[in-house]
Short mmCIF file of C-alpha atoms and ligand atoms in Angstrom, two decimals:
data_model
loop_
_atom_site.label_atom_id
_atom_site.label_comp_id
_atom_site.label_asym_id
_atom_site.label_seq_id
_atom_site.Cartn_x
_atom_site.Cartn_y
_atom_site.Cartn_z
CA MET I 1 107.05 112.21 139.54
CA ILE I 2 106.44 110.52 136.19
CA PRO I 3 102.98 111.51 135.00
CA ARG I 4 100.66 108.57 134.60
CA GLN I 5 100.30 107.61 130.97
CA GLN I 6 96.98 108.64 129.47
CA ALA I 7 94.79 105.55 129.30
CA SER I 8 93.79 104.54 125.80
CA PRO I 9 91.82 101.71 124.27
CA ARG I 10 94.80 100.90 121.99
CA GLY I 11 94.92 97.16 121.52
CA ARG I 12 91.98 96.62 123.88
CA ARG I 13 89.04 94.45 122.85
CA VAL I 14 85.72 96.19 123.03
CA LEU I 15 82.51 94.29 122.40
CA LEU I 16 80.02 96.96 121.35
CA GLY I 17 76.43 95.84 121.74
CA ILE I 18 73.80 97.82 119.89
CA SER I 19 70.17 97.46 120.87
CA GLY I 20 67.11 98.88 119.16
CA GLY I 21 66.80 102.66 119.33
CA ILE I 22 67.24 105.67 117.10
CA ALA I 23 70.46 106.53 118.97
CA ALA I 24 72.00 103.55 117.13
CA TYR I 25 73.04 106.04 114.45
CA LYS I 26 75.44 107.62 116.98
CA SER I 27 77.06 104.22 117.54
CA ALA I 28 78.48 104.40 114.04
CA GLU I 29 80.54 107.42 115.10
CA LEU I 30 81.47 105.62 118.34
CA VAL I 31 82.87 102.68 116.36
CA ARG I 32 84.85 105.08 114.17
CA LEU I 33 86.34 106.82 117.24
CA LEU I 34 87.19 103.52 118.95
CA VAL I 35 88.89 102.11 115.85
CA ARG I 36 90.80 105.36 115.36
CA ALA I 37 91.98 105.10 119.00
CA GLY I 38 93.40 101.65 118.25
CA ALA I 39 90.73 99.42 119.84
CA GLN I 40 89.60 96.11 118.35
CA VAL I 41 85.84 96.47 118.06
CA GLN I 42 83.40 93.61 117.64
CA VAL I 43 79.88 94.84 117.04
CA VAL I 44 76.93 92.71 118.15
CA MET I 45 73.46 93.90 117.15
CA THR I 46 70.07 92.86 118.41
CA ASP I 47 67.39 92.17 115.86
CA ALA I 48 65.66 95.48 116.72
CA ALA I 49 68.92 97.41 116.20
CA THR I 50 69.15 96.20 112.60
CA ARG I 51 65.84 98.03 111.89
CA PHE I 52 67.57 101.34 112.61
CA VAL I 53 71.02 100.95 111.03
CA ALA I 54 72.19 98.30 108.59
CA PRO I 55 74.84 95.89 109.92
CA LEU I 56 76.94 96.66 106.86
CA THR I 57 77.59 100.18 108.22
CA PHE I 58 79.21 98.74 111.34
CA GLN I 59 81.05 96.07 109.41
CA ALA I 60 82.62 98.74 107.22
CA LEU I 61 83.60 100.91 110.19
CA SER I 62 84.87 98.14 112.50
CA GLY I 63 86.50 96.01 109.82
CA ARG I 64 84.82 92.91 111.24
CA PRO I 65 81.58 91.13 110.34
CA VAL I 66 78.83 92.10 112.74
CA ARG I 67 77.54 89.29 114.96
CA LEU I 68 73.75 89.08 114.85
CA GLY I 69 72.35 85.80 116.08
CA LEU I 70 72.86 83.06 118.58
CA PHE I 71 72.29 80.32 116.05
CA GLU I 72 74.49 81.42 113.12
CA ALA I 73 76.39 78.20 112.36
CA ALA I 74 79.28 79.90 110.53
CA ASP I 75 79.79 82.54 113.24
CA GLU I 76 79.65 79.96 116.02
CA ALA I 77 82.18 77.80 114.18
CA ALA I 78 84.59 80.77 113.89
CA MET I 79 84.22 81.96 117.51
CA GLY I 80 81.48 80.53 119.69
CA HIS I 81 79.47 82.86 121.87
CA ILE I 82 81.20 81.81 125.09
CA ASP I 83 84.62 82.46 123.54
CA LEU I 84 83.35 85.80 122.28
CA ALA I 85 82.24 86.72 125.82
CA ARG I 86 85.72 85.82 127.12
CA TRP I 87 87.42 87.69 124.28
CA ALA I 88 86.10 91.06 125.43
CA ASP I 89 88.01 93.38 127.78
CA ALA I 90 84.77 95.33 128.17
CA ILE I 91 81.20 94.93 126.98
CA LEU I 92 79.65 98.27 126.14
CA ILE I 93 76.00 98.44 125.17
CA ALA I 94 75.26 101.71 123.43
CA PRO I 95 72.46 102.43 122.98
CA ALA I 96 70.88 100.31 125.72
CA SER I 97 67.11 100.41 125.23
CA ALA I 98 64.57 100.10 128.05
CA ASP I 99 63.75 96.64 126.72
CA PHE I 100 67.38 95.56 126.73
CA LEU I 101 67.88 96.77 130.33
CA ALA I 102 64.84 94.74 131.40
CA ARG I 103 66.22 91.69 129.62
CA LEU I 104 69.64 92.15 131.20
CA ARG I 105 68.11 92.46 134.65
CA ALA I 106 66.06 89.31 134.09
CA GLY I 107 69.15 87.38 132.98
CA LEU I 108 67.59 86.33 129.68
CA ALA I 109 69.77 84.45 127.24
CA ASP I 110 67.54 84.12 124.21
CA ASP I 111 69.55 86.31 121.88
CA LEU I 112 73.28 86.75 121.30
CA LEU I 113 73.83 90.04 123.14
CA SER I 114 72.00 89.09 126.34
CA THR I 115 73.76 85.70 126.33
CA LEU I 116 77.16 87.38 126.02
CA CYS I 117 76.39 89.66 128.97
CA LEU I 118 75.41 86.66 131.06
CA ALA I 119 78.54 84.70 130.16
CA ALA I 120 81.07 87.52 130.45
CA ASP I 121 83.59 88.15 133.21
CA ALA I 122 84.49 91.54 131.71
CA PRO I 123 82.89 94.75 132.98
CA VAL I 124 79.46 95.38 131.46
CA ILE I 125 78.66 99.01 130.71
CA VAL I 126 75.35 100.37 129.47
CA ALA I 127 74.68 103.76 127.86
CA PRO I 128 70.88 104.01 128.00
CA ALA I 129 68.85 105.82 125.38
CA MET I 130 65.08 106.10 125.42
CA ASN I 131 62.13 108.43 125.67
CA GLN I 132 62.15 110.48 128.91
CA ALA I 133 58.94 108.89 130.23
CA MET I 134 60.31 105.41 129.61
CA TRP I 135 63.50 106.41 131.44
CA ARG I 136 61.54 107.73 134.43
CA ALA I 137 59.22 104.70 134.56
CA ALA I 138 59.40 102.81 137.86
CA ALA I 139 60.15 99.55 136.06
CA THR I 140 63.18 101.03 134.25
CA GLN I 141 64.52 102.65 137.42
CA ASP I 142 64.05 99.42 139.34
CA ASN I 143 65.92 97.50 136.63
CA LEU I 144 68.78 100.01 136.80
CA ARG I 145 68.99 99.76 140.58
CA VAL I 146 69.37 95.99 140.40
CA LEU I 147 71.86 96.18 137.53
CA ARG I 148 73.97 98.72 139.43
CA GLU I 149 73.92 96.48 142.50
CA ARG I 150 75.29 93.68 140.33
CA GLY I 151 78.16 95.89 139.18
CA VAL I 152 76.81 96.94 135.78
CA ARG I 153 77.98 100.48 135.04
CA VAL I 154 75.41 102.93 133.80
CA TRP I 155 76.71 105.89 131.78
CA GLY I 156 74.23 108.67 131.16
CA PRO I 157 71.72 109.35 129.85
CA ALA I 158 72.00 113.06 129.11
CA GLU I 159 69.09 115.50 129.21
CA GLY I 160 67.78 117.48 126.28
CA VAL I 161 65.56 117.45 123.26
CA GLN I 162 64.83 113.91 122.12
CA ALA I 163 64.31 112.40 118.69
CA CYS I 164 60.61 112.00 119.53
CA GLY I 165 60.31 115.77 120.09
CA GLU I 166 59.98 115.58 123.88
CA SER I 167 62.53 116.96 126.27
CA GLY I 168 64.10 115.38 129.40
CA PRO I 169 66.55 112.65 130.46
CA GLY I 170 67.04 109.80 128.02
CA ARG I 171 69.49 110.94 125.35
CA MET I 172 72.46 108.65 124.84
CA LEU I 173 75.78 110.25 125.79
CA GLU I 174 77.75 111.62 122.86
CA PRO I 175 80.30 109.20 121.35
CA GLU I 176 83.22 111.40 122.53
CA GLU I 177 81.93 111.27 126.12
CA ILE I 178 81.54 107.50 125.97
CA LEU I 179 85.07 107.13 124.60
CA ARG I 180 86.49 109.26 127.43
CA ALA I 181 84.65 107.22 130.07
CA LEU I 182 85.74 103.99 128.43
CA ASN I 183 89.39 105.02 128.64
CA GLY I 184 89.01 105.23 132.42
CA ALA I 185 87.06 101.97 132.68
CA LEU I 186 89.57 100.00 130.62
CA ASP I 187 92.31 101.37 132.83
CA VAL I 188 90.58 100.01 135.93
CA ALA I 189 89.88 96.71 134.19
CA GLY I 190 93.57 96.60 133.29
CA ASP I 191 94.50 97.06 136.93
CA ALA I 192 92.14 94.24 137.90
CA ARG I 193 93.66 92.04 135.23
CA GLN I 194 96.98 92.28 137.03
CA ALA I 195 94.94 90.14 139.42
CA PRO I 196 96.87 90.29 142.69
CA LEU I 197 94.81 87.34 143.96
CA ALA I 198 94.90 85.20 140.81
CA GLY I 199 94.78 81.51 141.73
CA VAL I 200 94.07 82.32 145.40
CA ASP I 201 91.13 80.70 147.21
CA VAL I 202 89.26 83.16 149.42
CA LEU I 203 86.58 82.06 151.90
CA LEU I 204 84.40 84.76 153.46
CA THR I 205 81.57 85.01 155.93
CA ALA I 206 79.03 87.83 155.72
CA GLY I 207 75.74 89.06 157.11
CA PRO I 208 74.06 88.34 160.43
CA THR I 209 73.10 84.99 161.90
CA TRP I 210 69.61 84.20 163.12
CA GLU I 211 69.29 82.15 166.27
CA ALA I 212 65.89 80.50 166.50
CA ILE I 213 63.77 80.89 169.63
CA ASP I 214 60.73 79.10 168.23
CA PRO I 215 59.38 78.48 164.70
CA VAL I 216 58.57 82.19 164.19
CA ARG I 217 61.04 84.15 166.35
CA PHE I 218 64.78 84.54 166.36
CA ILE I 219 67.62 86.59 167.86
CA GLY I 220 69.40 88.56 165.14
CA ASN I 221 71.43 91.72 164.63
CA ARG I 222 71.63 94.77 162.36
CA SER I 223 74.26 93.48 159.92
CA SER I 224 73.18 94.01 156.28
CA GLY I 225 76.04 91.97 154.79
CA LYS I 226 77.04 94.90 152.55
CA MET I 227 80.68 94.99 153.68
CA GLY I 228 81.19 91.24 153.34
CA PHE I 229 79.53 91.16 149.91
CA ALA I 230 81.62 94.14 148.76
CA LEU I 231 84.76 92.30 149.90
CA ALA I 232 83.65 89.16 148.03
CA ARG I 233 83.12 91.18 144.86
CA ALA I 234 86.50 92.94 145.24
CA ALA I 235 88.33 89.67 145.90
CA ARG I 236 86.76 88.20 142.77
CA ALA I 237 87.74 91.26 140.75
CA ALA I 238 91.29 90.79 142.03
CA GLY I 239 91.30 87.32 140.45
CA ALA I 240 90.50 85.12 143.48
CA ARG I 241 88.17 82.14 143.53
CA VAL I 242 85.65 83.23 146.13
CA LEU I 243 83.32 81.21 148.34
CA LEU I 244 80.93 83.31 150.40
CA VAL I 245 79.12 81.79 153.37
CA SER I 246 76.32 84.23 154.10
CA GLY I 247 73.72 84.62 156.80
CA PRO I 248 70.22 85.88 155.87
CA VAL I 249 70.57 89.03 153.74
CA THR I 250 68.69 90.56 150.83
CA LEU I 251 71.75 91.13 148.62
CA GLU I 252 72.46 89.66 145.19
CA THR I 253 75.44 87.33 144.98
CA PRO I 254 78.28 89.17 143.17
CA PRO I 255 78.99 87.74 139.71
CA GLY I 256 81.51 84.92 139.71
CA VAL I 257 81.22 84.37 143.47
CA GLU I 258 80.01 81.03 144.82
CA ARG I 259 77.61 81.38 147.74
CA ILE I 260 76.37 79.12 150.49
CA SER I 261 73.39 80.50 152.42
CA VAL I 262 73.11 79.65 156.10
CA GLU I 263 70.96 80.87 158.94
CA SER I 264 72.47 80.17 162.36
CA ALA I 265 75.98 80.51 163.78
CA ARG I 266 76.26 76.73 164.06
CA GLU I 267 75.34 76.29 160.40
CA MET I 268 77.89 78.94 159.46
CA HIS I 269 80.54 77.25 161.59
CA ARG I 270 79.83 73.85 160.01
CA SER I 271 79.94 75.20 156.49
CA VAL I 272 83.12 77.22 157.05
CA MET I 273 84.97 74.36 158.76
CA ARG I 274 84.13 72.11 155.81
CA HIS I 275 85.69 74.53 153.34
CA ALA I 276 88.44 76.27 155.34
CA PRO I 277 91.10 73.54 155.08
CA GLY I 278 92.88 74.25 151.82
CA CYS I 279 91.69 77.82 151.40
CA ASP I 280 94.35 80.54 151.28
CA ILE I 281 92.62 83.52 152.85
CA PHE I 282 89.72 83.57 155.30
CA ILE I 283 87.84 86.80 156.00
CA GLY I 284 85.28 86.77 158.81
CA ALA I 285 83.00 89.67 157.99
CA ALA I 286 79.83 88.14 159.45
CA ALA I 287 78.24 89.49 162.60
CA VAL I 288 77.94 86.08 164.21
CA ALA I 289 75.64 85.84 167.22
CA ASP I 290 77.76 84.98 170.25
CA PHE I 291 74.84 83.23 171.97
CA ARG I 292 71.80 81.21 170.97
CA PRO I 293 68.73 80.11 172.93
CA ALA I 294 69.56 76.98 174.95
CA GLN I 295 66.33 75.39 173.73
CA VAL I 296 64.45 75.95 170.49
CA ALA I 297 60.73 75.56 171.16
CA SER I 298 59.12 73.27 168.59
CA GLU I 299 55.83 75.22 168.78
CA LYS I 300 55.28 78.97 168.89
CA LEU I 301 55.75 80.20 172.49
CA LYS I 302 52.56 81.67 173.96
CA LYS I 303 52.80 84.73 176.17
CA GLY I 304 50.10 83.48 178.56
CA ASP I 305 49.52 85.71 181.59
CA SER I 306 53.15 86.30 182.57
CA GLY I 307 54.47 89.89 182.57
CA SER I 308 58.06 88.86 181.83
CA MET I 309 60.01 86.08 180.23
CA GLU I 310 63.49 84.62 180.65
CA LEU I 311 65.46 83.10 177.85
CA ALA I 312 68.46 80.91 178.69
CA LEU I 313 71.33 81.39 176.20
CA VAL I 314 74.37 79.27 175.46
CA ARG I 315 77.62 80.19 173.65
CA ASN I 316 77.96 79.70 169.92
CA PRO I 317 81.19 78.43 168.40
CA ASP I 318 83.56 81.20 167.28
CA VAL I 319 83.96 80.74 163.51
CA LEU I 320 86.96 83.03 163.16
CA ALA I 321 88.87 81.60 166.12
CA SER I 322 88.17 78.03 164.91
CA VAL I 323 89.65 78.80 161.49
CA ALA I 324 92.70 80.49 163.04
CA ALA I 325 93.21 77.42 165.27
CA LEU I 326 93.39 74.96 162.34
CA PRO I 327 96.71 73.06 162.16
CA GLU I 328 97.53 74.84 158.88
CA PRO I 329 95.40 77.96 159.06
CA PRO I 330 94.78 80.19 156.06
CA PHE I 331 95.81 83.85 156.19
CA THR I 332 93.06 84.89 158.58
CA VAL I 333 91.33 88.25 158.75
CA GLY I 334 88.67 89.24 161.28
CA PHE I 335 86.57 92.29 161.99
CA ALA I 336 86.14 94.00 165.33
CA ALA I 337 82.99 96.06 165.58
CA GLU I 338 83.32 98.21 168.67
CA THR I 339 81.40 101.05 170.24
CA GLN I 340 84.31 102.12 172.49
CA ASP I 341 88.11 101.76 172.91
CA LEU I 342 88.36 100.68 169.28
CA ARG I 343 92.13 100.04 169.08
CA ALA I 344 92.55 98.40 172.46
CA ASN I 345 89.57 96.07 171.99
CA ALA I 346 90.57 95.22 168.43
CA LEU I 347 94.17 94.40 169.41
CA GLU I 348 92.91 92.24 172.23
CA LYS I 349 90.72 90.35 169.69
CA LEU I 350 93.72 89.97 167.33
CA ARG I 351 95.70 88.24 170.09
CA ARG I 352 92.85 86.25 171.64
CA LYS I 353 91.56 84.85 168.34
CA GLY I 354 95.06 84.32 166.91
CA VAL I 355 94.34 86.03 163.57
CA ASP I 356 96.75 87.75 161.18
CA ILE I 357 94.78 90.95 160.63
CA ILE I 358 91.91 92.69 162.36
CA LEU I 359 89.82 95.29 160.56
CA ALA I 360 88.46 97.48 163.31
CA ASN I 361 85.40 99.61 162.82
CA GLN I 362 83.56 101.93 165.10
CA VAL I 363 79.86 101.16 165.26
CA GLY I 364 76.99 103.02 166.79
CA GLY I 365 78.35 106.54 166.12
CA GLU I 366 78.20 108.88 163.11
CA GLU I 367 80.93 106.93 161.29
CA GLY I 368 79.74 104.10 158.99
CA GLY I 369 79.14 100.63 160.39
CA PHE I 370 76.11 98.40 160.41
CA ASP I 371 73.52 98.70 157.66
CA ARG I 372 75.14 101.77 156.09
CA ASP I 373 76.57 102.30 152.62
CA HIS I 374 79.77 103.82 153.97
CA ASN I 375 82.35 102.57 156.41
CA ALA I 376 85.77 103.44 157.83
CA VAL I 377 88.19 100.85 159.21
CA ILE I 378 91.60 100.57 160.79
CA LEU I 379 93.73 97.65 159.63
CA LEU I 380 95.70 96.27 162.59
CA THR I 381 98.35 93.60 162.72
CA ALA I 382 100.69 92.77 165.59
CA ASP I 383 103.05 95.52 164.41
CA GLU I 384 101.21 97.71 161.92
CA GLU I 385 98.31 100.11 161.81
CA ARG I 386 96.71 101.64 158.71
CA SER I 387 93.56 103.75 158.53
CA PHE I 388 91.03 103.66 155.69
CA ALA I 389 88.92 106.83 155.70
CA LEU I 390 85.11 106.84 155.63
CA GLN I 391 84.07 105.90 152.09
CA GLU I 392 81.56 103.92 150.08
CA LYS I 393 81.78 100.23 150.99
CA GLY I 394 82.59 99.09 147.41
CA ARG I 395 85.57 101.43 147.20
CA LEU I 396 86.67 100.59 150.72
CA ALA I 397 86.47 96.87 149.92
CA ARG I 398 88.75 97.27 146.88
CA ALA I 399 91.30 99.17 148.99
CA ILE I 400 91.14 96.56 151.76
CA ILE I 401 91.53 93.66 149.31
CA ALA I 402 94.56 95.36 147.72
CA ALA I 403 96.12 95.77 151.18
CA LEU I 404 95.31 92.18 152.18
CA ALA I 405 96.74 90.84 148.92
CA GLU I 406 100.02 92.66 149.57
CA ARG I 407 100.32 91.29 153.09
CA TYR I 408 99.26 87.79 152.06
CA ARG I 409 101.90 87.70 149.33
CA ALA I 410 104.54 89.13 151.66
CA ARG I 411 103.83 86.39 154.19
CA ARG I 412 103.93 83.68 151.54
CA THR I 413 107.38 84.77 150.34
CA THR I 414 108.89 84.89 153.85
N1 CTP Z 1 83.14 85.98 164.96
C1 CTP Z 1 82.96 84.66 164.58
N2 CTP Z 1 82.19 83.82 165.31
C2 CTP Z 1 81.60 84.25 166.46
C3 CTP Z 1 81.77 85.61 166.86
C4 CTP Z 1 82.54 86.44 166.10
O1 CTP Z 1 83.51 84.26 163.54
N3 CTP Z 1 80.84 83.41 167.14
C5 CTP Z 1 84.02 86.84 164.18
C6 CTP Z 1 83.34 87.93 163.41
O2 CTP Z 1 83.03 87.52 162.11
C7 CTP Z 1 84.40 89.02 163.38
C8 CTP Z 1 85.14 88.82 164.68
O3 CTP Z 1 84.87 87.49 165.08
O4 CTP Z 1 85.33 88.81 162.35
C9 CTP Z 1 84.80 89.76 165.79
O5 CTP Z 1 83.51 89.67 166.21
P1 CTP Z 1 82.92 90.60 167.39
O6 CTP Z 1 81.50 90.26 167.60
O7 CTP Z 1 83.26 92.00 167.12
O8 CTP Z 1 83.77 90.16 168.61
P2 CTP Z 1 83.54 89.04 169.66
O9 CTP Z 1 84.62 88.05 169.47
O10 CTP Z 1 82.17 88.51 169.57
O11 CTP Z 1 83.80 89.80 171.01
P3 CTP Z 1 82.83 90.79 171.84
O12 CTP Z 1 81.41 90.35 171.56
O13 CTP Z 1 83.27 90.55 173.19
O14 CTP Z 1 83.12 92.16 171.34
#
């Protein structure tokens, strides 16, 4: 076997953001290491960062003028901030101060660095550095949770004695450690850039549907939408244009993904049928309610004296089957969530709904499924079976999208 070539930042474009913190002095060494490894480094400093280290230091080490402001006419004329955001293969913010993390989470765009993060398609990586109490603060941890959910990578911090004399978590990783991690990240970004779904339109459904009983009650299910959202994110990372039709969930829309929010199965059906003609791949990851109340009460139902209640239900349209039945259907992928006879039930669904691929997952047992962070699926076609082991839904989604892309391309060439 030929050993895989060691990843290196040679020729790669790294936008190094420096925010205000004493660890900014370590960033000088980081720039030196990156340049020595062959990377093109563009340093962007926040105003606070310039109080710690002079921009001239970074200019000398990177060989490029440091970008400082959003409104520098000469800089903007040379390469505007949107072009600069597109230029980067990766945006690395080291050190990332508590203030900068809060600004990133809020989506502010009132200085150059935060604007670049908002405009970029490239992976955004933060190497936090701050006092240990600031790191532990609920606000900082909450910001990090949201940023991670949006796909921002958080490297470090390390523990130890801090510049302020205290000890604990909050030290920025050493430049050598950041460089090593960056090698790996650029490698992954490189794989994504091969973009197996470049130019492909992907339409997805995700989440549950809510079927109204009266103005305050509904029939719903346990779907969290995590699998569908992870697939949307992975399809986008693979270069697709992604439209996500989602039922009620509490998840953030993945960057670069267009989202339409719906509530009921009929709304989802309407929205999907409007957009399905012309799309290339359809993935039905939503847990669509099969039935809805025959009547929706216009006022809140009162329980009165009765000890029981009957609710008449009628069938909802099947979104997946409707897409598969289009005169020129997209490459259509459905899920089968089963509590028993997984393969047999899933294969029956594949045939009955007329889809190209079914992703079958066991629900209700120990293995993954609804409202969990992990899942395991079996990919089934009319003549193929492939298992994906229990793993984190983000990772699983990337593996599934890679497999779908292969089969989609194979079908297109035959
Ligand atoms: N699905 C859909 N519209 C529906 C019901 C299901 O688009 N009204 C899709 C789901 O998104 C999923 C697949 O069909 O991709 C399988 O859904 P599932 O509920 O597992 O199967 P059902 O067809 O509802 O069959 P059963 O309830 O008998 O298991």
